[in-house]
Short mmCIF file of C-alpha atoms in Angstrom, two decimals:
data_model
loop_
_atom_site.label_atom_id
_atom_site.label_comp_id
_atom_site.label_asym_id
_atom_site.label_seq_id
_atom_site.Cartn_x
_atom_site.Cartn_y
_atom_site.Cartn_z
CA UNK A 669 -17.90 -8.25 -31.67
CA UNK A 670 -16.17 -6.95 -28.31
CA UNK A 671 -14.56 -9.01 -25.83
CA UNK A 672 -17.32 -9.11 -23.10
CA UNK A 673 -20.13 -10.45 -25.54
CA UNK A 674 -17.68 -13.06 -26.99
CA UNK A 675 -17.19 -14.07 -23.11
CA UNK A 676 -20.45 -14.18 -22.40
CA UNK A 677 -21.25 -16.10 -25.41
CA UNK A 678 -18.66 -18.51 -24.69
CA UNK A 679 -20.10 -19.43 -21.58
CA UNK A 680 -20.69 -23.15 -20.89
CA UNK A 681 -24.55 -24.26 -21.59
CA UNK A 682 -24.10 -26.40 -18.48
CA UNK A 683 -23.85 -23.60 -16.16
CA UNK A 684 -26.77 -21.89 -17.75
CA UNK A 685 -29.04 -22.36 -14.70
CA UNK A 686 -26.22 -20.50 -12.60
CA UNK A 687 -24.91 -16.82 -12.27
CA UNK A 688 -22.80 -15.67 -15.32
CA UNK A 689 -20.77 -12.48 -14.01
CA UNK A 690 -20.02 -11.31 -17.54
CA UNK A 691 -23.94 -11.55 -18.27
CA UNK A 692 -24.94 -9.81 -15.17
CA UNK A 693 -22.52 -6.95 -16.37
CA UNK A 694 -23.49 -6.91 -19.94
CA UNK A 695 -27.43 -6.89 -18.88
CA UNK A 696 -26.78 -4.14 -16.44
CA UNK A 697 -28.00 -0.50 -16.94
CA UNK A 698 -25.19 1.57 -18.04
CA UNK A 699 -24.81 3.72 -14.46
CA UNK A 700 -24.25 0.25 -12.81
CA UNK A 701 -21.84 -0.92 -15.53
CA UNK A 702 -19.73 1.98 -14.76
CA UNK A 703 -20.01 1.43 -11.17
CA UNK A 704 -18.56 -2.24 -11.75
CA UNK A 705 -15.88 -0.91 -14.07
CA UNK A 706 -14.54 1.39 -11.70
CA UNK A 707 -14.47 -1.23 -9.04
CA UNK A 708 -13.19 -3.94 -11.20
CA UNK A 709 -10.37 -1.31 -11.92
CA UNK A 710 -9.68 -0.47 -8.29
CA UNK A 711 -9.61 -4.12 -7.27
CA UNK A 712 -6.97 -4.76 -10.16
CA UNK A 713 -4.81 -1.46 -8.72
CA UNK A 714 -5.13 -3.12 -5.05
CA UNK A 715 -3.43 -6.39 -6.27
CA UNK A 716 -0.86 -4.47 -7.96
CA UNK A 717 -0.08 -2.53 -4.97
CA UNK A 718 -0.21 -5.73 -2.87
CA UNK A 719 2.24 -7.68 -5.10
CA UNK A 720 4.79 -4.62 -5.44
CA UNK A 721 4.75 -3.57 -1.94
CA UNK A 722 5.48 -7.26 -0.78
CA UNK A 723 8.25 -7.43 -3.11
CA UNK A 724 9.65 -4.06 -2.13
CA UNK A 725 9.14 -4.49 1.63
CA UNK A 726 11.07 -7.93 1.58
CA UNK A 727 13.87 -6.71 -0.66
CA UNK A 728 14.35 -3.70 1.91
CA UNK A 729 14.15 -5.72 4.93
CA UNK A 730 16.92 -8.20 3.44
CA UNK A 731 19.27 -5.33 2.25
CA UNK A 732 18.84 -3.56 5.50
CA UNK A 733 20.00 -6.69 7.65
CA UNK A 734 23.22 -7.04 5.44
CA UNK A 735 23.92 -3.35 5.54
CA UNK A 736 23.45 -2.97 9.50
CA UNK A 737 25.43 -6.33 9.94
CA UNK A 738 28.43 -4.86 7.97
CA UNK A 739 28.09 -1.34 9.26
CA UNK A 740 29.37 -1.93 12.67
CA UNK A 741 32.09 -4.18 11.18
CA UNK A 742 33.25 -1.44 8.56
CA UNK A 743 36.86 0.11 9.38
CA UNK A 744 36.27 3.09 6.45
CA UNK A 745 32.78 4.35 7.00
CA UNK A 746 33.09 6.76 4.13
CA UNK A 747 34.07 4.02 1.47
CA UNK A 748 31.32 1.90 3.11
CA UNK A 749 28.61 4.55 2.65
CA UNK A 750 30.03 5.20 -0.75
CA UNK A 751 29.47 1.45 -1.78
CA UNK A 752 26.08 1.19 -0.35
CA UNK A 753 24.75 4.95 -1.75
CA UNK A 754 23.26 3.46 -4.97
CA UNK A 755 21.11 0.82 -3.14
CA UNK A 756 17.78 1.52 -1.85
CA UNK A 757 18.34 0.92 1.71
CA UNK A 758 16.67 2.91 4.38
CA UNK A 759 19.39 2.32 7.09
CA UNK A 760 21.86 3.75 4.93
CA UNK A 761 20.04 6.76 4.50
CA UNK A 762 19.63 7.05 8.13
CA UNK A 763 23.18 6.39 8.75
CA UNK A 764 24.11 8.95 6.00
CA UNK A 765 21.71 11.80 7.39
CA UNK A 766 23.66 11.15 10.97
CA UNK A 767 27.00 11.38 9.21
CA UNK A 768 26.27 14.40 7.49
CA UNK A 769 24.95 16.49 10.84
CA UNK A 770 28.02 14.87 12.57
CA UNK A 771 30.34 16.57 9.69
CA UNK A 772 28.61 19.70 9.77
CA UNK A 773 28.63 20.26 13.75
CA UNK A 774 31.26 22.47 15.47
CA UNK A 775 30.93 20.02 18.54
CA UNK A 776 31.54 22.90 20.69
CA UNK A 777 28.20 22.41 22.10
CA UNK A 778 28.08 18.62 22.91
CA UNK A 779 24.29 18.72 24.18
CA UNK A 780 23.32 20.45 21.02
CA UNK A 781 25.23 18.64 18.83
CA UNK A 782 23.50 15.65 20.13
CA UNK A 783 20.11 17.00 19.83
CA UNK A 784 20.81 17.79 16.18
CA UNK A 785 22.11 14.36 15.74
CA UNK A 786 18.73 12.84 16.86
CA UNK A 787 16.81 15.54 14.87
CA UNK A 788 18.56 14.54 11.54
CA UNK A 789 18.22 10.95 11.90
CA UNK A 790 14.53 11.13 13.48
CA UNK A 791 13.61 13.34 10.14
CA UNK A 792 15.35 10.57 7.77
CA UNK A 793 13.38 7.76 9.67
CA UNK A 794 10.15 9.56 9.26
CA UNK A 795 11.02 9.93 5.68
CA UNK A 796 11.69 6.23 5.18
CA UNK A 797 8.39 5.41 6.61
CA UNK A 798 6.38 8.06 4.53
CA UNK A 799 8.23 6.52 1.31
CA UNK A 800 7.45 2.96 1.86
CA UNK A 801 3.63 3.83 2.83
CA UNK A 802 2.95 6.50 0.10
CA UNK A 803 0.75 3.96 -1.50
CA UNK A 804 -0.98 2.76 1.41
CA UNK A 805 -3.58 5.47 1.45
CA UNK A 806 -4.98 4.12 -1.90
CA UNK A 807 -5.52 0.77 0.13
CA UNK A 808 -7.35 2.89 2.69
CA UNK A 809 -9.57 4.73 0.44
CA UNK A 810 -10.76 1.47 -1.45
CA UNK A 811 -11.48 -0.54 1.45
CA UNK A 812 -13.33 2.51 2.95
CA UNK A 813 -15.16 3.64 -0.05
CA UNK A 814 -15.57 0.72 -2.49
CA UNK A 815 -18.54 -1.03 -0.30
CA UNK A 816 -20.51 2.23 -0.65
CA UNK A 817 -19.71 2.82 -4.34
CA UNK A 818 -20.98 -0.87 -4.81
CA UNK A 819 -24.38 0.15 -2.99
CA UNK A 820 -24.88 3.20 -5.00
CA UNK A 821 -24.65 1.02 -8.20
CA UNK A 822 -27.13 -1.75 -6.33
CA UNK A 823 -29.81 1.19 -5.22
CA UNK A 824 -29.72 2.67 -8.91
CA UNK A 825 -30.00 -1.05 -10.13
CA UNK A 826 -32.93 -1.66 -7.84
CA UNK A 827 -34.51 1.76 -8.89
CA UNK A 828 -34.60 1.16 -12.07
CA UNK A 829 -35.83 -2.59 -11.99
CA UNK A 830 -39.03 -0.84 -9.84
CA UNK A 831 -39.15 1.70 -12.85
CA UNK A 832 -39.42 -1.06 -15.16
CA UNK A 833 -42.19 -2.89 -13.54
CA UNK A 834 -43.95 0.48 -13.69
CA UNK A 835 -43.69 0.56 -17.62
CA UNK A 836 -44.33 -3.18 -18.00
CA UNK A 837 -47.17 -3.04 -15.53
CA UNK A 838 -46.05 -6.40 -14.20
CA UNK A 839 -44.72 -6.93 -10.82
CA UNK A 840 -43.86 -10.79 -11.24
CA UNK A 841 -40.65 -11.98 -9.74
CA UNK A 842 -39.56 -13.26 -13.56
CA UNK A 843 -39.88 -9.57 -14.10
CA UNK A 844 -38.02 -8.05 -10.97
CA UNK A 845 -35.28 -10.94 -10.26
CA UNK A 846 -32.98 -10.29 -13.22
CA UNK A 847 -32.52 -6.58 -12.50
CA UNK A 848 -32.09 -7.12 -8.57
CA UNK A 849 -29.34 -9.81 -9.38
CA UNK A 850 -27.45 -7.35 -11.49
CA UNK A 851 -27.64 -4.65 -9.17
CA UNK A 852 -26.85 -6.87 -6.15
CA UNK A 853 -23.71 -7.65 -8.34
CA UNK A 854 -22.37 -4.40 -7.91
CA UNK A 855 -22.28 -4.61 -4.14
CA UNK A 856 -20.54 -8.02 -4.53
CA UNK A 857 -17.74 -6.47 -6.78
CA UNK A 858 -17.62 -3.74 -4.37
CA UNK A 859 -16.59 -6.05 -1.17
CA UNK A 860 -14.49 -7.98 -3.48
CA UNK A 861 -12.62 -4.92 -3.80
CA UNK A 862 -12.58 -3.80 -0.39
CA UNK A 863 -12.05 -6.85 1.66
CA UNK A 864 -8.60 -7.44 0.42
CA UNK A 865 -8.06 -3.72 0.38
CA UNK A 866 -8.59 -3.70 4.06
CA UNK A 867 -6.86 -6.65 5.14
CA UNK A 868 -3.61 -5.75 2.87
CA UNK A 869 -3.74 -1.67 4.59
CA UNK A 870 -3.90 -3.48 7.91
CA UNK A 871 -0.88 -6.07 7.37
CA UNK A 872 1.17 -3.66 5.60
CA UNK A 873 0.82 -0.60 7.95
CA UNK A 874 2.36 -2.92 10.58
CA UNK A 875 5.48 -3.73 8.14
CA UNK A 876 5.75 -0.10 7.67
CA UNK A 877 5.51 0.38 12.02
CA UNK A 878 8.10 -2.41 11.92
CA UNK A 879 10.63 -0.77 9.63
CA UNK A 880 10.12 2.23 11.55
CA UNK A 881 10.77 0.86 14.62
CA UNK A 882 13.62 -0.85 13.25
CA UNK A 883 15.29 2.15 12.13
CA UNK A 884 14.78 3.91 15.37
CA UNK A 885 16.79 1.15 17.00
CA UNK A 886 19.60 1.48 14.76
CA UNK A 887 19.51 5.42 15.07
CA UNK A 888 19.52 5.02 18.57
CA UNK A 889 22.62 2.60 18.56
CA UNK A 890 24.57 4.85 16.17
CA UNK A 891 23.65 8.10 18.08
CA UNK A 892 25.20 6.33 21.31
CA UNK A 893 28.03 5.50 19.16
CA UNK A 894 28.58 9.02 18.05
CA UNK A 895 28.01 10.46 21.72
CA UNK A 896 30.78 8.42 22.86
CA UNK A 897 33.30 9.99 20.08
CA UNK A 898 31.83 13.32 21.05
CA UNK A 899 32.56 12.69 24.97
CA UNK A 900 36.23 11.39 23.74
CA UNK A 901 37.02 14.43 21.70
#
C-alpha cells in the first residue's frame, strides 16, 4: 500500500463530510494528478528558495555591515582584504575590484583612471546583484504560470466530468459534483503555489535593490577616496 492511500484511509471519519485533499488527489484523473503533483513540487521548491534566500540575505547584510565598518579603519588594506577574501561579502569583492584596477592603472591619465575605477566597481556591483537574484526568476515564473497550469488541470477535469455524464446518461449533481471538485482542487493548488511566490519575489527583489544601492554608496565613497589619493599623487 502506498503512502497516499494510507493517508486517505487514515483520515478521521468525523471529517468525512468535509473536503479531504488526499482523496481529491487520488480520485482525480491522471492528467489532473500530474498537474497537481507538478504544482506541489513547485510550491515546495518556492518555499525552499524563500528560506534559503532569507538566511543568505540576512547573513550578507550582517557581513557587509561588519566589513564596511572595519574597512574605513583598516591601516593595512592588503592584509585586511586578505582576511576577508574567503568570506561571502559583496562589499569586499567590490573593494577588491576597485583595488585591482587601481594597481593596474598607470595613473598618468587621471580622468581615465577614475572612469576605469568606476566601471570596475560598477561591474562588480552588477555581478553581486545578479548572484543574489539568480533564483528569483523561478519565483516569478511560478507566480505567473502556476494559476494557468492549475486552470488547465481544472478545465481538463471538468471536460472529463462532462464526458462521464455522457457515458452514464446521468446529469444529476451527484454525478457531476465529485469530478468538478477534484478539478477545482487543481486551481486551488495553483493559487497556493503562486501567491507565496509572487509575494516572495516582490519582497526579495526589493532586498536585491537595497543591496545594490548599498554597494553603490560604498563604491562611490571608495571611489572618492581613491580620487583624492590620485590628486595627491
